[in-house]
XYZ file of N, CA and C in Angstrom:
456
model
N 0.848 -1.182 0.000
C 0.000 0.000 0.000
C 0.896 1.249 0.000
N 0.780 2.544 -0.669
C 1.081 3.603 -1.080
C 1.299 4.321 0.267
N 2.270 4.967 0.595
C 1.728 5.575 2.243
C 1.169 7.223 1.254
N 0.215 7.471 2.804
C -0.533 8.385 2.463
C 0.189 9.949 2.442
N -0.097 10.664 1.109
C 0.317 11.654 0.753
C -0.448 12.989 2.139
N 0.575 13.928 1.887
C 0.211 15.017 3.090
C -0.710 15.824 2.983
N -1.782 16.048 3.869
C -2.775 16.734 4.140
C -2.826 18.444 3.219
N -3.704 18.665 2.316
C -3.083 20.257 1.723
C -3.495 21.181 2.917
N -2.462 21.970 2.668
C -2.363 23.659 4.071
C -2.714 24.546 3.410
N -3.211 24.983 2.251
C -3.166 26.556 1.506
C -4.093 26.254 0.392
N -4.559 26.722 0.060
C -5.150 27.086 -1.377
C -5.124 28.308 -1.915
N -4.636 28.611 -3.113
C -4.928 29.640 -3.685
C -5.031 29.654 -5.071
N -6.063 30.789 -5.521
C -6.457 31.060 -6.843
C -5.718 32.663 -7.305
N -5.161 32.741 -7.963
C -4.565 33.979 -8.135
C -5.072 35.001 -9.076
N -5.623 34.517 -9.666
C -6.464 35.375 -10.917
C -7.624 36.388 -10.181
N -7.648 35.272 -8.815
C -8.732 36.520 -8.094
C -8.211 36.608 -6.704
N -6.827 36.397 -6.608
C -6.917 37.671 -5.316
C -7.020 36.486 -3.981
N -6.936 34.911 -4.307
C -7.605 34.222 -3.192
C -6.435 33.864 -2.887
N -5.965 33.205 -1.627
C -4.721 32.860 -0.635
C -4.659 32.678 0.750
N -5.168 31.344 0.919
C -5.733 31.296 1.962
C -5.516 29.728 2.780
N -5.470 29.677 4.185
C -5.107 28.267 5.132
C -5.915 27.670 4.637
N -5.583 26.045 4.777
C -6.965 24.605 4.679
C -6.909 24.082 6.373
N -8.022 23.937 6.357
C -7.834 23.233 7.649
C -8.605 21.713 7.163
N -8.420 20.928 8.085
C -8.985 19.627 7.783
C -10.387 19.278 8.702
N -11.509 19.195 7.489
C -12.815 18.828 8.292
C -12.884 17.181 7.943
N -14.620 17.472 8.707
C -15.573 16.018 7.738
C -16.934 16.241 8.042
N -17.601 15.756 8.788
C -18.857 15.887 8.468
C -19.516 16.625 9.869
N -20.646 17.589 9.736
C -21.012 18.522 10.815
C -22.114 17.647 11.000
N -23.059 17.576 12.605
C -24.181 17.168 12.672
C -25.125 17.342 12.016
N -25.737 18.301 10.947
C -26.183 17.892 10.121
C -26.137 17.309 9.039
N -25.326 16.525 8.822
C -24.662 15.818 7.813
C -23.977 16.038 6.833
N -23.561 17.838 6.673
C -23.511 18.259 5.619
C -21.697 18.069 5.831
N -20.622 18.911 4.928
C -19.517 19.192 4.625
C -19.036 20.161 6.540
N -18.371 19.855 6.957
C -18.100 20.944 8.335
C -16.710 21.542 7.477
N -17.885 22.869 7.801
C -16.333 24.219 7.576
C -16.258 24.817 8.728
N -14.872 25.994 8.519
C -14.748 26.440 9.469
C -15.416 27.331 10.241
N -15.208 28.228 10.972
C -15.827 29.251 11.828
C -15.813 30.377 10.291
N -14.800 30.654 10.261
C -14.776 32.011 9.839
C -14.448 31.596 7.903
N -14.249 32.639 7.403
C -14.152 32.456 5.856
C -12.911 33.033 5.499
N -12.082 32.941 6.209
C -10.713 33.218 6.318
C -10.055 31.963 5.660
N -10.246 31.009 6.315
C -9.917 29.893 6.173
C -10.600 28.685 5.013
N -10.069 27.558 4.808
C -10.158 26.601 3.769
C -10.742 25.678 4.560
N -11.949 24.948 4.271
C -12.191 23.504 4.760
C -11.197 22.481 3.740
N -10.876 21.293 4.459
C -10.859 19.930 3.142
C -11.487 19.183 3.653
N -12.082 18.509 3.099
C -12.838 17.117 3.056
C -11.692 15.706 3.712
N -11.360 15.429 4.939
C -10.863 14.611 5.205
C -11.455 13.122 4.559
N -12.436 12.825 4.299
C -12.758 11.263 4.104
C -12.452 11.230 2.472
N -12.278 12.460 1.891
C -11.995 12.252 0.518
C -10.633 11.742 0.055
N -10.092 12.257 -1.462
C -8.641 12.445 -1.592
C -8.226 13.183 -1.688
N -6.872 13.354 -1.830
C -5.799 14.446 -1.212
C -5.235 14.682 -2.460
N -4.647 16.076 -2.395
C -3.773 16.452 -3.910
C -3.025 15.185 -4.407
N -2.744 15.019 -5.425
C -1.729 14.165 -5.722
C -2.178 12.296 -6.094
N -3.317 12.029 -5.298
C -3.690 11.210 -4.841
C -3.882 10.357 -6.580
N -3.682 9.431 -6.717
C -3.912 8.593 -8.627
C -5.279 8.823 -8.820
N -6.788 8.777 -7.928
C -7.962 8.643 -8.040
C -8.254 9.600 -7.255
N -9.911 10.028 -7.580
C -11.245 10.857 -6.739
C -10.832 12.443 -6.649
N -11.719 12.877 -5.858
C -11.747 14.529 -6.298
C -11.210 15.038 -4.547
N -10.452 15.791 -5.149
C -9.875 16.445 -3.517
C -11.003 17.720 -3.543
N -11.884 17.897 -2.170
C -12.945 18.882 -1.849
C -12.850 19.796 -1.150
N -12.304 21.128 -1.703
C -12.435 22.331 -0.518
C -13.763 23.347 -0.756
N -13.978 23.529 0.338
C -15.147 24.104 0.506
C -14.813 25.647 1.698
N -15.588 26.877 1.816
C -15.817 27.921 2.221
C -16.640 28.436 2.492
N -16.876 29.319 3.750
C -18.375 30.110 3.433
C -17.925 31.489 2.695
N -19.265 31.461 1.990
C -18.681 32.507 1.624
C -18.761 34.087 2.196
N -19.568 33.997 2.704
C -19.770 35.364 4.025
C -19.720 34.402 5.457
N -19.218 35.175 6.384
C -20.327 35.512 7.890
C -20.717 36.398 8.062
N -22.280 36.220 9.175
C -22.158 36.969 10.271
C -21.348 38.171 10.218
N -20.270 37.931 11.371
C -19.274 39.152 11.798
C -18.384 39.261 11.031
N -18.088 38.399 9.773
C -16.773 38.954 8.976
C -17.297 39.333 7.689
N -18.864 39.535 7.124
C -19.194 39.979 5.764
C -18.901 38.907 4.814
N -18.764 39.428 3.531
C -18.079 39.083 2.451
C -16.618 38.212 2.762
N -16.824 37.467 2.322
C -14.987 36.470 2.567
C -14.274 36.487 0.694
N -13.488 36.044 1.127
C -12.584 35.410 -0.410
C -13.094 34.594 -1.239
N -13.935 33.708 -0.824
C -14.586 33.039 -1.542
C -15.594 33.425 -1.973
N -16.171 34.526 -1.593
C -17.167 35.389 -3.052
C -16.537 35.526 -4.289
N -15.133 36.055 -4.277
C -14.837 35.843 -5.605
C -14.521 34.746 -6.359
N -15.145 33.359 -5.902
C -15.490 32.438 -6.664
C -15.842 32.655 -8.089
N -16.890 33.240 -8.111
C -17.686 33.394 -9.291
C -16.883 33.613 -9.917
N -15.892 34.358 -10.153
C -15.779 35.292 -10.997
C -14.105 34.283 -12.154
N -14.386 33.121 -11.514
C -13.109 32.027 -12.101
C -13.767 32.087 -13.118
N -12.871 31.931 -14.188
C -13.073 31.494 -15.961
C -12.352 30.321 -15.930
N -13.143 28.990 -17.079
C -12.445 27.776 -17.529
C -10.659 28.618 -17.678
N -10.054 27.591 -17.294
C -8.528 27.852 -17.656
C -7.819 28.536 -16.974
N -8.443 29.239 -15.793
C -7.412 29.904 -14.482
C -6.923 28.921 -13.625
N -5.754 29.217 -13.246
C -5.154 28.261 -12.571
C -5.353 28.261 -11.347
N -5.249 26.940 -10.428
C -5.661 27.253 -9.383
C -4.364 25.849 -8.712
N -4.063 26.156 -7.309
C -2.976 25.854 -6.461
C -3.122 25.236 -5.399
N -2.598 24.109 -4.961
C -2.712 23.599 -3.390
C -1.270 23.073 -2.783
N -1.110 23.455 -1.806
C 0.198 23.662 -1.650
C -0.037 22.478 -0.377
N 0.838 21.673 0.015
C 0.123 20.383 0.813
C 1.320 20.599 1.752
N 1.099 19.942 3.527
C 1.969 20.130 4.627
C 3.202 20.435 4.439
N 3.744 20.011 3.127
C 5.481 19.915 3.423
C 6.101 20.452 2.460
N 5.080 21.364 1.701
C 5.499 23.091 0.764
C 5.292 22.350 -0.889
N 4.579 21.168 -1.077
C 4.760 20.657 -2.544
C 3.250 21.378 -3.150
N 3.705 22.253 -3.953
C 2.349 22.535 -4.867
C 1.957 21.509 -6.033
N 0.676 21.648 -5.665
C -0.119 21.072 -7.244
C -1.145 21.987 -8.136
N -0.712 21.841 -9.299
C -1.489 22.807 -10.120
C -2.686 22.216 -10.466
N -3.857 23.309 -10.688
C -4.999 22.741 -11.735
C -5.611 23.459 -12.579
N -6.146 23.559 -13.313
C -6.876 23.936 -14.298
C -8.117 23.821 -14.312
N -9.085 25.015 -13.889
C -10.622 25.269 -13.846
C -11.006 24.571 -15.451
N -11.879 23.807 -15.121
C -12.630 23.298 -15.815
C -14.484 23.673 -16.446
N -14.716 24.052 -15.332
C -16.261 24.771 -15.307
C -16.336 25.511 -14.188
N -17.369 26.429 -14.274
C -18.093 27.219 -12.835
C -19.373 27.339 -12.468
N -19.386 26.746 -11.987
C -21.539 26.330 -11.815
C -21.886 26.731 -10.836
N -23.440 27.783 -10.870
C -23.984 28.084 -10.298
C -25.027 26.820 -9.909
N -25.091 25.912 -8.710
C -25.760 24.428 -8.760
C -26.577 24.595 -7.710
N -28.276 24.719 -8.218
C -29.401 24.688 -6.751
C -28.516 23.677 -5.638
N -28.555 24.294 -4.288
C -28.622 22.850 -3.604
C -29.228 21.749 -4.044
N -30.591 21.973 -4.179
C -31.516 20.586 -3.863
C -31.081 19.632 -5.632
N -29.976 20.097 -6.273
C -29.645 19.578 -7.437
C -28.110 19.335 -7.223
N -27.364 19.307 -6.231
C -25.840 19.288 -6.227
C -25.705 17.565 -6.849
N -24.650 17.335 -7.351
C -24.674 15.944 -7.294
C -23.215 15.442 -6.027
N -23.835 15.463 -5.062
C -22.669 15.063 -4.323
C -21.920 13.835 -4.572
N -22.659 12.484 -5.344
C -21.564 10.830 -5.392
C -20.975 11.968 -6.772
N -20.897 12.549 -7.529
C -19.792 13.199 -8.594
C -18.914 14.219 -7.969
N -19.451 15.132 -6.907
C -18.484 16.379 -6.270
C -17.159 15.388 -5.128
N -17.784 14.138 -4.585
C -17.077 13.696 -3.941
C -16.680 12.286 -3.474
N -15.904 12.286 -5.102
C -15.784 10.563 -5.605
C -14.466 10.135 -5.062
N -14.791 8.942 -5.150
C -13.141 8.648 -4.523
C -12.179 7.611 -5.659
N -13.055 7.421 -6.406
C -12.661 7.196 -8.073
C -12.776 7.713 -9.095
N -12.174 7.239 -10.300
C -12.302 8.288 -11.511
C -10.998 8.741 -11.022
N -10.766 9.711 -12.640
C -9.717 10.532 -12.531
C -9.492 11.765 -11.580
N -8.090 11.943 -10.875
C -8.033 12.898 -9.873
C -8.435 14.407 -10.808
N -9.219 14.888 -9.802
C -9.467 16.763 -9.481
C -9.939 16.692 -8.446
N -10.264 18.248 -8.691
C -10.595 19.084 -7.760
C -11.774 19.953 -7.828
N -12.269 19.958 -6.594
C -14.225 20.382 -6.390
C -13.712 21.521 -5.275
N -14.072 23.169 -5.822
C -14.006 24.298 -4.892
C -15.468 24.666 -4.678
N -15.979 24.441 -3.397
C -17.351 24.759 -3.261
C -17.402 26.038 -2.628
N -18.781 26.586 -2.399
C -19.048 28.152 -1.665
C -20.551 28.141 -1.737
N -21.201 28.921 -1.271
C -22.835 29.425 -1.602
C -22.989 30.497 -2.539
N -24.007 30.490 -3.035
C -24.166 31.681 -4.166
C -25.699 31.351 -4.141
N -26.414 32.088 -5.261
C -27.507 32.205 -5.241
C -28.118 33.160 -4.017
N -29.186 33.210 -4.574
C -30.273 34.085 -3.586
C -30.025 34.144 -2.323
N -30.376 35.375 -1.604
C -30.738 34.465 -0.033
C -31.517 34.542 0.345
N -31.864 33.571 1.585
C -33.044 34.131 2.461
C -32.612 33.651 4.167
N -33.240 34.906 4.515
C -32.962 34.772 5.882
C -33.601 33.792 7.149
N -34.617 32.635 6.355
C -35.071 31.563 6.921
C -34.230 30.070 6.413
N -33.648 30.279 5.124
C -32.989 28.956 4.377
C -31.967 28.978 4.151
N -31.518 30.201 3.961
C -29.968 30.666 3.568
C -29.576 30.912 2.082
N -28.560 30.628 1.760
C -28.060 30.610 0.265
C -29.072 28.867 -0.603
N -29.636 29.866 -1.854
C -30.272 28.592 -2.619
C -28.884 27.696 -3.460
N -28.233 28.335 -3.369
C -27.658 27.645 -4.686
C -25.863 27.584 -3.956
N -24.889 26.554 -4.750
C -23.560 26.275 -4.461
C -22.885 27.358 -5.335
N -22.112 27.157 -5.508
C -20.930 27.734 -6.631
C -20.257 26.693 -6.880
N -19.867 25.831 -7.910
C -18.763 24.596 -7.777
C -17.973 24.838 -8.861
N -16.778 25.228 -8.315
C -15.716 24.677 -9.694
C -15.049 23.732 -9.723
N -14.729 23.268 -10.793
C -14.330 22.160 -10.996
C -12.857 22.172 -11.479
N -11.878 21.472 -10.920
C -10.473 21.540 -12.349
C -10.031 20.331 -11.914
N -8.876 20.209 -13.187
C -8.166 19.229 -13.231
C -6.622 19.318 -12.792
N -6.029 18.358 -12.589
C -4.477 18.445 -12.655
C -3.867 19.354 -13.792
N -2.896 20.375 -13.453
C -2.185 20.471 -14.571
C -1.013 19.852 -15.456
N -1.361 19.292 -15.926
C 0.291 18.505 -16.730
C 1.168 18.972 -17.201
């Protein structure tokens, strides 16, 4: 067996300005993705895969506002075009490149989570956030998901 590659510490997108810690989640009592407190910071998907990994999609996720901190970095999600590069820099300073693939505005109640967070198939990468509408009884309707690949 392969020993396991190192946890990613950083993400960043540079085309917009993003540069920012990962911390390592998994799942919050409501079953959903657990991020962090604040939007400073990077969730990863611990039960998934990790940069580098031969198979499945490595998953970081953000809010994209709070509360007390407004607007975060990950609002400027949206604003990725197919073909910006995007970066994960893993515990022990090794970057991996990728290449945005799509940017989808995706209802919740339509996400496909067994595709956002496979653990087969070819390796990428799934950057999630909220977008869409809000409301102050349901929250954000809709994800933001981009998608990329390894760069070669």
């Amino acid at each position: 067996m392969a020993p396991e590659r190192p946890a990613p510490a950083r993400f960043a997108a540079a085309s917009i300005g993003v540069d920012l810690p990962v911390v390592r989640t998994g799942v919050s009592d409501d079953g959903l993705m657990q991020l962090p407190e604040t939007n400073r910071e990077v969730a990863w998907y611990r039960y998934g895969s990790r940069p580098g990994d031969p198979a499945g999609t490595t998953v970081l996720a953000a809010h994209v506002d709070t509360r007390t901190e407004g607007l975060g970095p990950f609002a400027r999600l949206r604003q990725l075009r197919r073909g910006a590069g995007l970066a994960v820099t893993d515990a022990t300073g090794r970057t991996r490149r990728y290449t945005v693939t799509s940017v989808a505005d995706v209802p919740k109640s339509r996400i496909p989570l067994d595709q956002l967070f496979r653990t087969d198939g070819p390796p990428g990468l799934t950057v999630l956030t909220c977008g869409g509408p809000f409301s102050q009884q349901t929250g954000y309707r809709d994800n933001i998901v981009v998608t990329a690949q390894p760069t070669r």
